């Protein structure tokens, strides 16, 4: 089956008693067993039966199965947030004394997790320029476990060369871990680019309608030891996805392709139109042909560029004025909602960062991040234009 068909038609793990078309939501925390022998087998994973919903639930398993079929992964784990997917999987890979080679251009919470939280437990993050392979190589030593990259950084929109990083990592016996939240995994194959472990905030494209928070750990080649560690971490940290979220996100996954096609086309159209507004100093979108990362994004992601645009305005005050004048576009965080959203990252997501940290992370104080929705772009463009051109 092709991707679009697979997203819709995944068989249930076992036949539903009533032939329900939508996956039933198993709102249960525990399961009854026919006898003590089967019960023992279930608890010791000798038979694939759910025992307790902190680690296994039929609705969540179905969502994980759909993702496995769509990505060709060995194992998929659904967790309660993107951050849970990132923290739990990295804790499964690393132990005290290990280090992770990564970039300063990371999602704000990931940067804090690596630089602050993990540091307290003896896991070191080494920040370098992931676009400079020599710098990456120099940062790696025998305690390095993985290279950790975001495929399109946020809000800078830097695109790393996954094949080159995978080649370097594998030549030194390390793993490549990639946060691919910015482009749906139905549009490009992280596996074929050499990614060992793919992490996704399913809060974004998959949830779609701003309905639920979730995260995915998609394992292509981390092996049995990782699977056992991940199972242990899931049991002991308790961040497994809940059945209701899995149900909502299964629906999101089924219509992801339809939404993404429209959102990405809308984003391309809007990016071009925004260039005609004089108050916007720079439109950052890798879909634009003169963007410095256009060629690599085109090659890696099969000519699709996501649905996030960053615009540079004249000053922080101009950013606040713009946000305050918006009528249709929502002032909100989140990405890839059905609605178009706008945020000033420097004063919000990075609002509590020190000025040194902001410099280290290259967070611009004049940047507005837009996440483009499903609306008619005539209306979104008109709202942005009126919010910017009021002084002209
Ligand atoms: C949102 C996001 C996360 C965190 O995901 P949550 O679901 O909010 O925990 C991680 N990485 C990227 C790139 C994100 O956009």
PDB file of C-alpha atoms and ligand atoms in Angstrom, residues 79-86 106-110 148 150-154 179-182 199-204 212-216 249 308 333-336 369, ligand 1:
ATOM      1  CA  UNK A  79       4.553   9.116  24.886  1.00  0.00           C
ATOM      2  CA  UNK A  80       2.678  11.868  26.676  1.00  0.00           C
ATOM      3  CA  UNK A  81       4.537  14.761  24.967  1.00  0.00           C
ATOM      4  CA  UNK A  82       7.325  15.575  22.564  1.00  0.00           C
ATOM      5  CA  UNK A  83       9.528  16.413  25.557  1.00  0.00           C
ATOM      6  CA  UNK A  84       8.725  13.007  27.119  1.00  0.00           C
ATOM      7  CA  UNK A  85       9.759  11.332  23.852  1.00  0.00           C
ATOM      8  CA  UNK A  86      13.033  13.291  23.800  1.00  0.00           C
ATOM      9  CA  UNK A 106      17.451  23.742  19.349  1.00  0.00           C
ATOM     10  CA  UNK A 107      13.842  23.956  20.447  1.00  0.00           C
ATOM     11  CA  UNK A 108      14.005  25.952  23.729  1.00  0.00           C
ATOM     12  CA  UNK A 109      12.952  23.159  26.088  1.00  0.00           C
ATOM     13  CA  UNK A 110      15.252  20.645  24.440  1.00  0.00           C
ATOM     14  CA  UNK A 148      21.360  14.998  18.232  1.00  0.00           C
ATOM     15  CA  UNK A 150      16.683  18.996  14.608  1.00  0.00           C
ATOM     16  CA  UNK A 151      15.991  18.682  10.878  1.00  0.00           C
ATOM     17  CA  UNK A 152      14.855  22.307  10.534  1.00  0.00           C
ATOM     18  CA  UNK A 153      15.767  24.434  13.532  1.00  0.00           C
ATOM     19  CA  UNK A 154      13.143  26.618  15.088  1.00  0.00           C
ATOM     20  CA  UNK A 179      13.886  15.547  15.959  1.00  0.00           C
ATOM     21  CA  UNK A 180      11.830  15.591  12.742  1.00  0.00           C
ATOM     22  CA  UNK A 181       8.795  17.482  14.058  1.00  0.00           C
ATOM     23  CA  UNK A 182       9.079  20.137  11.331  1.00  0.00           C
ATOM     24  CA  UNK A 199      11.708  11.845  17.563  1.00  0.00           C
ATOM     25  CA  UNK A 200       8.486  13.710  16.860  1.00  0.00           C
ATOM     26  CA  UNK A 201       6.283  16.071  18.814  1.00  0.00           C
ATOM     27  CA  UNK A 202       2.940  14.650  17.645  1.00  0.00           C
ATOM     28  CA  UNK A 203       1.335  17.695  19.298  1.00  0.00           C
ATOM     29  CA  UNK A 204       2.080  19.494  16.029  1.00  0.00           C
ATOM     30  CA  UNK A 212      -3.744  16.967  22.296  1.00  0.00           C
ATOM     31  CA  UNK A 213      -0.111  16.798  23.436  1.00  0.00           C
ATOM     32  CA  UNK A 214       1.939  13.774  22.433  1.00  0.00           C
ATOM     33  CA  UNK A 215       5.320  12.482  21.328  1.00  0.00           C
ATOM     34  CA  UNK A 216       6.774   9.623  19.301  1.00  0.00           C
ATOM     35  CA  UNK A 249      -3.942  11.470  17.202  1.00  0.00           C
ATOM     36  CA  UNK A 308       6.405  27.654   9.472  1.00  0.00           C
ATOM     37  CA  UNK A 333       2.404  29.117  20.553  1.00  0.00           C
ATOM     38  CA  UNK A 334       2.128  25.649  18.956  1.00  0.00           C
ATOM     39  CA  UNK A 335       2.860  24.743  15.351  1.00  0.00           C
ATOM     40  CA  UNK A 336       0.810  23.313  12.488  1.00  0.00           C
ATOM     41  CA  UNK A 369       7.176  33.061  14.023  1.00  0.00           C
TER      42      UNK A 369
HETATM   43  C1  LIG B   1       6.993  21.389  20.205  1.00  0.00           C
HETATM   44  C2  LIG B   1       8.317  20.798  19.941  1.00  0.00           C
HETATM   45  C3  LIG B   1       8.914  19.919  20.863  1.00  0.00           C
HETATM   46  C4  LIG B   1       8.263  19.578  22.185  1.00  0.00           C
HETATM   47  O1  LIG B   1       7.077  18.903  22.009  1.00  0.00           O
HETATM   48  P1  LIG B   1       5.864  18.945  23.094  1.00  0.00           P
HETATM   49  O2  LIG B   1       4.856  18.055  22.485  1.00  0.00           O
HETATM   50  O3  LIG B   1       5.449  20.375  23.218  1.00  0.00           O
HETATM   51  O4  LIG B   1       6.425  18.423  24.376  1.00  0.00           O
HETATM   52  C5  LIG B   1      10.134  19.380  20.543  1.00  0.00           C
HETATM   53  N1  LIG B   1      10.761  19.678  19.391  1.00  0.00           N
HETATM   54  C6  LIG B   1      10.222  20.514  18.487  1.00  0.00           C
HETATM   55  C7  LIG B   1      10.974  20.810  17.224  1.00  0.00           C
HETATM   56  C8  LIG B   1       8.993  21.113  18.723  1.00  0.00           C
HETATM   57  O5  LIG B   1       8.468  21.956  17.835  1.00  0.00           O
END
